[in-house]
Coordinates of C-alpha atoms in Angstrom, one line a residue:
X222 CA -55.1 -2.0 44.1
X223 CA -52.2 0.0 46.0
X224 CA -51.6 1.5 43.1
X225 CA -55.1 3.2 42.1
X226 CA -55.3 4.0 45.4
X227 CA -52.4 6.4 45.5
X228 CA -53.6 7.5 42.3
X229 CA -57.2 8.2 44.1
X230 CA -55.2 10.6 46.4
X231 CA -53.5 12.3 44.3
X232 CA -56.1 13.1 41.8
X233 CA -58.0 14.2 45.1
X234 CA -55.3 16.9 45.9
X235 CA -54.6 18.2 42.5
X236 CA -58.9 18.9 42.7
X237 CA -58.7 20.2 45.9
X238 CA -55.8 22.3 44.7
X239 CA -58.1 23.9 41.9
X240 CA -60.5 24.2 44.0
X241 CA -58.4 26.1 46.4
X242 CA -57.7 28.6 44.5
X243 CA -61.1 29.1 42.9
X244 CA -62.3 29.5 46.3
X245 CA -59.6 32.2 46.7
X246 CA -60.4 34.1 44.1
X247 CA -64.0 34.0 44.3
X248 CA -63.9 35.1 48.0
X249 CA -61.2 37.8 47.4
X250 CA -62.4 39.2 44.2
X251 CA -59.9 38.1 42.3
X252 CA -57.1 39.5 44.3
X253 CA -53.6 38.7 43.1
X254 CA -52.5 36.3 45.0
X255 CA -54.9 33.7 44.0
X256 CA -55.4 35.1 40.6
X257 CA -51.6 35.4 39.8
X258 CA -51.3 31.2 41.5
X259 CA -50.1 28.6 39.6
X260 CA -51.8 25.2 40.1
X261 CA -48.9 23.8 41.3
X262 CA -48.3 26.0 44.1
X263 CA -52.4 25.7 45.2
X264 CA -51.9 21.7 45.0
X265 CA -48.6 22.7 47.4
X266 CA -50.9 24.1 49.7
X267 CA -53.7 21.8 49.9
X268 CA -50.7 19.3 49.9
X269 CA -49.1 20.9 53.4
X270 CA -52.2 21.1 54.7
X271 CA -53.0 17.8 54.0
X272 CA -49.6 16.4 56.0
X273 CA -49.8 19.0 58.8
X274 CA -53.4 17.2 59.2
X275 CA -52.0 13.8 59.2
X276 CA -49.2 14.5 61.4
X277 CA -51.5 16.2 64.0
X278 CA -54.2 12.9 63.9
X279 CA -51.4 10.8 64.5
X280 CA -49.9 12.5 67.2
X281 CA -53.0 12.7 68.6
X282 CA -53.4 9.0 68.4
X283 CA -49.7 7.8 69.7
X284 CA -50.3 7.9 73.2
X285 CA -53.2 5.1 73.1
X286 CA -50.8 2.4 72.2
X287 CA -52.0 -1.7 73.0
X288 CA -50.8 -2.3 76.6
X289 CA -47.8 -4.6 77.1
X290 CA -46.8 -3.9 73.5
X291 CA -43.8 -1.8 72.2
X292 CA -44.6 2.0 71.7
X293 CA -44.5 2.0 67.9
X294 CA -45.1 5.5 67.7
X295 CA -41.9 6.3 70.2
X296 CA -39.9 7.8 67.7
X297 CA -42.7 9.7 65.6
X298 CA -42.9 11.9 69.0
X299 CA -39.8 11.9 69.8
X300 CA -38.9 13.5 66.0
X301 CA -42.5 15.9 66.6
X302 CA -41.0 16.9 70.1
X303 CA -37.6 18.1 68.7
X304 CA -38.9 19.7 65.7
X305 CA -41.3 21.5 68.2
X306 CA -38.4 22.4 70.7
X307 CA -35.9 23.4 67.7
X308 CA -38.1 25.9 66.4
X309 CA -39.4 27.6 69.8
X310 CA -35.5 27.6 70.7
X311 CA -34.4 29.1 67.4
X312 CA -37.6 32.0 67.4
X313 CA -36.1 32.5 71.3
X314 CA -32.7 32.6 69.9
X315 CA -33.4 35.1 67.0
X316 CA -35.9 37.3 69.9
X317 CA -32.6 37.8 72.0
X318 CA -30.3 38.5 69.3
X319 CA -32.7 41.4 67.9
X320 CA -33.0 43.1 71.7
X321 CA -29.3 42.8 73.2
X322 CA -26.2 43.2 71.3
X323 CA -24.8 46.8 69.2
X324 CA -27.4 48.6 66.5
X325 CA -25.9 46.5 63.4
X326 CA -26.3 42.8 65.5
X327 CA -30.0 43.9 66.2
X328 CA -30.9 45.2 62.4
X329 CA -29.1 41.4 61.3
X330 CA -31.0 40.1 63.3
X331 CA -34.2 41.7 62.3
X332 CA -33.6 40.9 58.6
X333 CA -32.6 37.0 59.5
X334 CA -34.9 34.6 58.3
X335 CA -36.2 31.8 60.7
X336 CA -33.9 28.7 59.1
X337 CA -30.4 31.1 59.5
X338 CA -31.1 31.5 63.1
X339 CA -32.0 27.9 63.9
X340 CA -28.9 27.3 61.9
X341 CA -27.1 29.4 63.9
X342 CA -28.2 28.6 66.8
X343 CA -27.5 24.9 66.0
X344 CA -24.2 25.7 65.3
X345 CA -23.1 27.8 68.7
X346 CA -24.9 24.6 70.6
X347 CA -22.3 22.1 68.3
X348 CA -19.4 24.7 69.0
X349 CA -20.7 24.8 72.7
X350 CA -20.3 21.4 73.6
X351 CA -17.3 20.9 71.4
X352 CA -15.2 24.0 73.7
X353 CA -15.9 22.7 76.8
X354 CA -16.6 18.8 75.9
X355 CA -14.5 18.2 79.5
X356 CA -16.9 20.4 81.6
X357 CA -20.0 19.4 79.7
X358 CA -19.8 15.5 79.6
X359 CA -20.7 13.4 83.0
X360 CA -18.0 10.9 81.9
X361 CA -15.1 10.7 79.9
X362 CA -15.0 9.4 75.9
X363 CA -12.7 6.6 76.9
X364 CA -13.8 5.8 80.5
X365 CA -15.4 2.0 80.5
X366 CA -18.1 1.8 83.5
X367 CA -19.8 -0.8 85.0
X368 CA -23.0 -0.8 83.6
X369 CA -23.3 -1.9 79.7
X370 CA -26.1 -1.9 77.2
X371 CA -28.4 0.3 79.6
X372 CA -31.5 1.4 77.3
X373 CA -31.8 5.2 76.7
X374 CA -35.0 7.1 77.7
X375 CA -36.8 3.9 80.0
X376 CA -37.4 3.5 83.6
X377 CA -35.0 1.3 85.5
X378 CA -37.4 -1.7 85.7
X379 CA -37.2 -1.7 81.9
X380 CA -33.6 -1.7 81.8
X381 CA -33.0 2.3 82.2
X382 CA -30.7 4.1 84.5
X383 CA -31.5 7.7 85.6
X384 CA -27.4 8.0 85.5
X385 CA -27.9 7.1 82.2
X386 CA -30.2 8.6 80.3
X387 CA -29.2 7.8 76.6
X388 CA -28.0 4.9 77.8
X389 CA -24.5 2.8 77.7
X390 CA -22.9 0.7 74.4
X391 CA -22.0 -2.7 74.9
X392 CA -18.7 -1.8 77.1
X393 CA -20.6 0.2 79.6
X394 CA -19.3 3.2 77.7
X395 CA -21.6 6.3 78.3
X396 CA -23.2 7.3 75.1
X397 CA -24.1 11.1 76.4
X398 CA -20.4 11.9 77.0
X399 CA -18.9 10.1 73.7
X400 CA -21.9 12.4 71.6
X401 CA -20.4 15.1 73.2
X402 CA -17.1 14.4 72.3
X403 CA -17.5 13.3 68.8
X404 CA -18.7 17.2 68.8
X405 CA -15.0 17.8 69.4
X406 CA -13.5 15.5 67.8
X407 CA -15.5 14.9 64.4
X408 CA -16.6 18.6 63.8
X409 CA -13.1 20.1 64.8
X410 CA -11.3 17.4 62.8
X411 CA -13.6 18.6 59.5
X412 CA -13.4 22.4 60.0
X413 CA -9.4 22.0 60.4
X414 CA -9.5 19.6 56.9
X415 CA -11.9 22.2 55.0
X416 CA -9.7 25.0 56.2
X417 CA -6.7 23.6 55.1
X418 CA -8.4 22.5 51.6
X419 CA -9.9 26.2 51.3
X420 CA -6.2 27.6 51.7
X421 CA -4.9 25.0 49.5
X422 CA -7.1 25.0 46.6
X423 CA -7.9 29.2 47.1
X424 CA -4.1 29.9 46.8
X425 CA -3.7 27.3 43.5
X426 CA -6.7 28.6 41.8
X427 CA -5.6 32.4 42.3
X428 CA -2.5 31.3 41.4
X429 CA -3.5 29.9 38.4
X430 CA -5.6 32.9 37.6
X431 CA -3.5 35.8 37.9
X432 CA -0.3 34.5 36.2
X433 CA -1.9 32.2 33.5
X434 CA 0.7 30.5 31.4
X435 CA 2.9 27.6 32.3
X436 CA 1.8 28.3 35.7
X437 CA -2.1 27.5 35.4
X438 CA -1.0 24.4 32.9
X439 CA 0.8 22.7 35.3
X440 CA -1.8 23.4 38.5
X441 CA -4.6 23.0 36.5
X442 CA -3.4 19.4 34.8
X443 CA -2.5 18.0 38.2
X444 CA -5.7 19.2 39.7
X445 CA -7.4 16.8 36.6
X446 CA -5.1 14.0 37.7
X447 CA -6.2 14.0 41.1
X448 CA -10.0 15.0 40.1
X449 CA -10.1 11.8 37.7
X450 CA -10.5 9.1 40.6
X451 CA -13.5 9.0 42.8
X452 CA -12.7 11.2 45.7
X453 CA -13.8 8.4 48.8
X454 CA -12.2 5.7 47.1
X455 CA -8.7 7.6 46.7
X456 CA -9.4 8.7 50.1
X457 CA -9.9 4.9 51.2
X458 CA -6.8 4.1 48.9
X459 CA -4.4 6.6 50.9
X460 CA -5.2 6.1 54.2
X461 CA -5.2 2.4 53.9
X462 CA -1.7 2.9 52.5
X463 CA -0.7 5.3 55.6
X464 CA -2.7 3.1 57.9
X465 CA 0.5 0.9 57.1
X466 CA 2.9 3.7 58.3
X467 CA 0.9 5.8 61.2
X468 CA -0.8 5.0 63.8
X469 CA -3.1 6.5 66.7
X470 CA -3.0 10.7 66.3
X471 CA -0.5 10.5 63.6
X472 CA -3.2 8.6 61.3
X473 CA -5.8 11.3 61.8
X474 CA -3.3 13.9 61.0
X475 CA -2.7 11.7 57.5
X476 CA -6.3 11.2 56.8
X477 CA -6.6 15.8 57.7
X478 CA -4.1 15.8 55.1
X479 CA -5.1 13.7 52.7
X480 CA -8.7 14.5 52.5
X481 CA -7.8 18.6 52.5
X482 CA -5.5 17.8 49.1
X483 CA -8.0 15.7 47.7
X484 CA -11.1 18.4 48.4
X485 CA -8.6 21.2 47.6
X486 CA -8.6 19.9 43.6
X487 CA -13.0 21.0 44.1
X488 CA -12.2 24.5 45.7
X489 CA -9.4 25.2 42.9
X490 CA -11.5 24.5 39.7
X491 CA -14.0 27.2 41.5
X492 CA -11.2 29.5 42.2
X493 CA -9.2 29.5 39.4
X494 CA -13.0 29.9 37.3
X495 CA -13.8 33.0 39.5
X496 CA -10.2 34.4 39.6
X497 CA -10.6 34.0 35.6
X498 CA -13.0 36.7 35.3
X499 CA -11.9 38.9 38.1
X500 CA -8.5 39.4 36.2
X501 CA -9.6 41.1 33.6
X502 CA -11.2 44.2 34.9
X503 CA -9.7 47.6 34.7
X504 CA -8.8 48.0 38.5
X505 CA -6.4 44.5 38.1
X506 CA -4.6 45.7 35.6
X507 CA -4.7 49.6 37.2
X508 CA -3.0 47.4 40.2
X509 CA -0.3 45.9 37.8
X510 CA 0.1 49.1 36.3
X511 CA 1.2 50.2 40.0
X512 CA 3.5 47.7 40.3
X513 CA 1.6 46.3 43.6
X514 CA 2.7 42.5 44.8
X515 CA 1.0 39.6 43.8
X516 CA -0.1 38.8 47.4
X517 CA -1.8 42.4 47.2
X518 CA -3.1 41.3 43.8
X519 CA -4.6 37.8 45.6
X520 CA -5.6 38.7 48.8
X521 CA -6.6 42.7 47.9
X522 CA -8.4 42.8 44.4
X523 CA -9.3 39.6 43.6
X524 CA -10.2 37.4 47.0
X525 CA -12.8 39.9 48.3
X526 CA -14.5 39.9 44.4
X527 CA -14.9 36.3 44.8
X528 CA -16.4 36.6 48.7
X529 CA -20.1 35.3 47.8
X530 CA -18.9 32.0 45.5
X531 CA -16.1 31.0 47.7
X532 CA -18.6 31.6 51.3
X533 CA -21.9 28.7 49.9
X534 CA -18.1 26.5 48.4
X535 CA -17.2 26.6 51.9
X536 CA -20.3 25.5 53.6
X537 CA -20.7 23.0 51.3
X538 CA -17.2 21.6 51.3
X539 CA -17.3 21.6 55.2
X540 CA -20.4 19.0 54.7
X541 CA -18.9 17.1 52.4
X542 CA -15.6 16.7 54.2
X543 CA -17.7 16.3 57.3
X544 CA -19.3 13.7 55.6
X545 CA -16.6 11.8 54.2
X546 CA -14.9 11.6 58.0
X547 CA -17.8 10.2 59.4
X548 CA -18.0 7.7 56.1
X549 CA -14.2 6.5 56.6
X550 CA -14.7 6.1 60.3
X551 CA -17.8 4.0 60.2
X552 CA -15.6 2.1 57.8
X553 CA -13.0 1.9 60.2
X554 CA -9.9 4.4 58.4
X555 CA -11.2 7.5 60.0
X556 CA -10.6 8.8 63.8
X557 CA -9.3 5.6 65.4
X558 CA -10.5 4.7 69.2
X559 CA -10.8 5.4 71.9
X560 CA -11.4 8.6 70.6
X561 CA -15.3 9.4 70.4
X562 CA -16.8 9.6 66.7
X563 CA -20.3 9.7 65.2
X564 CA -19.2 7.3 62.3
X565 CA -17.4 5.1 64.4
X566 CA -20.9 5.1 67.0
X567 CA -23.1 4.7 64.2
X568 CA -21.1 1.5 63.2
X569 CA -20.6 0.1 66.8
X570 CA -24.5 0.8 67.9
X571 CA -25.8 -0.4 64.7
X572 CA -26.8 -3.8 66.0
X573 CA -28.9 -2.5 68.4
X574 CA -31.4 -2.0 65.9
X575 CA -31.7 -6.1 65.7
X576 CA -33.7 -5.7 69.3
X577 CA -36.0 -2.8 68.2
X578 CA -38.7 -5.2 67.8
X579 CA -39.0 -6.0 71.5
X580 CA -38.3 -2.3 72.4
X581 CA -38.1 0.6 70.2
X582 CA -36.1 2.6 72.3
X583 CA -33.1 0.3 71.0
X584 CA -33.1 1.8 67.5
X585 CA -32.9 4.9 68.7
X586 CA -29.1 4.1 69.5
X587 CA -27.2 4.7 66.1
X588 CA -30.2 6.9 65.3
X589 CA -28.3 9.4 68.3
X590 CA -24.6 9.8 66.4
X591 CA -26.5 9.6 62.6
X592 CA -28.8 12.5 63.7
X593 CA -25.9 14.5 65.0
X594 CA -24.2 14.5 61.8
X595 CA -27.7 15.2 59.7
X596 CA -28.5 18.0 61.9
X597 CA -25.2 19.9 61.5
X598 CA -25.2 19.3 57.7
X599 CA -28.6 20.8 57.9
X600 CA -27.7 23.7 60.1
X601 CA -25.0 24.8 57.7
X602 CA -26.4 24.8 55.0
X603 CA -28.9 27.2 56.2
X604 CA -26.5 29.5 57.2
X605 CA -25.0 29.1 53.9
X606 CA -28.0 30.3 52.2
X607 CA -28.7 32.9 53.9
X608 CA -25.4 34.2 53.5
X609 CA -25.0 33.7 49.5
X610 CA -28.3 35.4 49.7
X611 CA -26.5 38.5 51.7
X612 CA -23.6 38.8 49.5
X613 CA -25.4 38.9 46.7
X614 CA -27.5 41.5 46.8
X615 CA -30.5 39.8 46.8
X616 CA -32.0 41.7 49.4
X617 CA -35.8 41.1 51.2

């Protein structure tokens, strides 16, 4: 019965879909944006409007929650609130940049869409709090108070503390100042591994690219060596190995190499494929015919002709190697204690999610450190975007 009544719905938007756009056209005389609409974009709108519906009843509705019971709908307002605060703080954010700053800031402001300035703005807030992580956090990452497994966002009859407002993990550690840190310590960590695998595989693919031969045999075979095993379980097979060896900083020096090798084999397939047609234009071998340097050749001709490409790799790669820090530390291999981490929280508050029945404000514990590394991942990517779309001419 489930079934056919899903089916019921959706037969219900694709009508009111076509009708939709019959309306539209009947009302506008055929104008051409409903006459030139595919169906599928008309059921996209009925479809939007649908959910923005539902989301608004709902809301509407989560206040009135059964006395004496848990607030079911804590987190659906919680999720509305932030949406609702991100976007008035990213339209605030791009209003500033287009009235203070020289001409060219205000015109790229003016031409930035509304997701590359929240992503920005995202971004300087993550960059913020990971400068000045000492001034910013109440507490310190490793400092052990008195008070342990105080619940985030309640009154202090309900187990809150006003001290505390996301609360404390089960060692009275506060969970405000370690998210703040894990901003220093997990997104610093990444952006020092993706630039070291950018210069790594960049240099090999160019490499590989402008002298061809022997030269590009022997990079590009080891690259397929290193490329033929899964890249998080060589990543778990190395640092377990240097686990062995290193310990405390040393290890999280290991894991920055080993992971900036391993993502370096990605960035040099790209590089060496976008090197590959740069090389042969007229102004590369012009260049030869000068006798110029191959670090002129590199970093002269053929780096800012592969500018667009090697900016969304970047963005990407960051995420992934972001990513894969926060995998191996909820796993245990990645940044060791005491130092703060958003795998390593995400782990160590997961059982807090066992009492979420009695209060929902519980769950809301390794949601903290798991959002935090969503939210970045999202940010940059929309940065990325916009970017690509920049640099390639694809202009509004």
């Amino acid at each position: 019965m489930g079934a056919w009544k899903w089916l019921v719905y959706l037969l219900l938007v694709i009508a009111g879909g076509y009708g939709f756009r019959a309306a539209g056209q009947a009302m506008t005389g055929n104008a051409p944006f409903y006459r030139d609409m595919t169906l599928a974009v008309a059921v996209g709108y009925v479809f939007a409007a649908v959910v923005a519906i539902a989301v608004a009843y709902t809301y509407s509705i989560s206040f009135s929650t059964a006395g004496g019971m848990p607030d079911s709908y804590f987190f659906f307002r919680l999720a509305i609130h932030g949406l609702a605060a991100a976007v008035v703080a990213a339209i605030l954010f791009r209003q500033l940049g287009m009235w203070i700053g020289t001409p060219g800031s205000r015109k790229l402001f003016r031409q930035m869409p509304g997701t590359a300035a929240f992503g920005i703005f995202i971004i300087l807030c993550y960059a913020i709090a990971a400068i000045f992580a000492a001034w910013i956090a109440p507490y310190g990452q490793e400092e052990v108070l008195a008070k342990a497994n105080i619940i985030p966002l309640v009154s202090a009859e309900m187990g809150g503390d006003p001290g505390f407002p996301l609360g404390t993990d089960q060692i009275g550690r506060d969970i405000y100042s370690r998210l703040i840190y894990g901003a220093q310590n997990t997104v610093g960590i990444a952006f020092v591994t993706t630039i070291l695998a950018f210069f790594l595989g960049v240099t090999g693919g160019f490499l590989a690219a402008v002298l061809q031969g022997w030269t590009d045999q022997v990079l590009s075979r080891l690259v397929d060596v290193l490329m033929a095993i899964p890249a998080l379980i060589f990543s778990l097979l190395l640092i377990t190995a240097a686990a062995s060896l290193f310990k405390g900083s040393s290890l999280t020096v290991a894991m920055i190499v080993i992971i900036a090798v391993i993502d370096s084999t990605r960035v040099f397939r790209l590089a060496r494929a976008v090197g590959m047609n740069i090389v042969v234009m007229d102004y590369i071998e012009a260049a030869k015919l000068r006798g110029e340097r191959m670090s002129y050749l590199i970093f002269r001709e053929v780096l800012p002709n592969a500018y667009a490409p090697l900016l969304a790799e970047f963005g990407l790669r960051f995420c992934f190697v972001f990513l894969t820090i926060a995998a191996l530390s909820f796993l245990g291999l990645g940044i060791q204690p005491p130092l703060a981490d958003w795998g390593t929280m995400v782990k160590d508050l997961g059982q807090f999610v066992n009492y979420a029945a009695f209060l929902p404000q519980y769950a809301m514990l390794p949601l903290l450190p798991a959002g935090a590394i969503a939210l970045l991942t999202v940010a940059v990517n929309f940065v990325v975007d916009w970017m690509l779309h920049r640099s390639s001419g694809l202009k509004e």
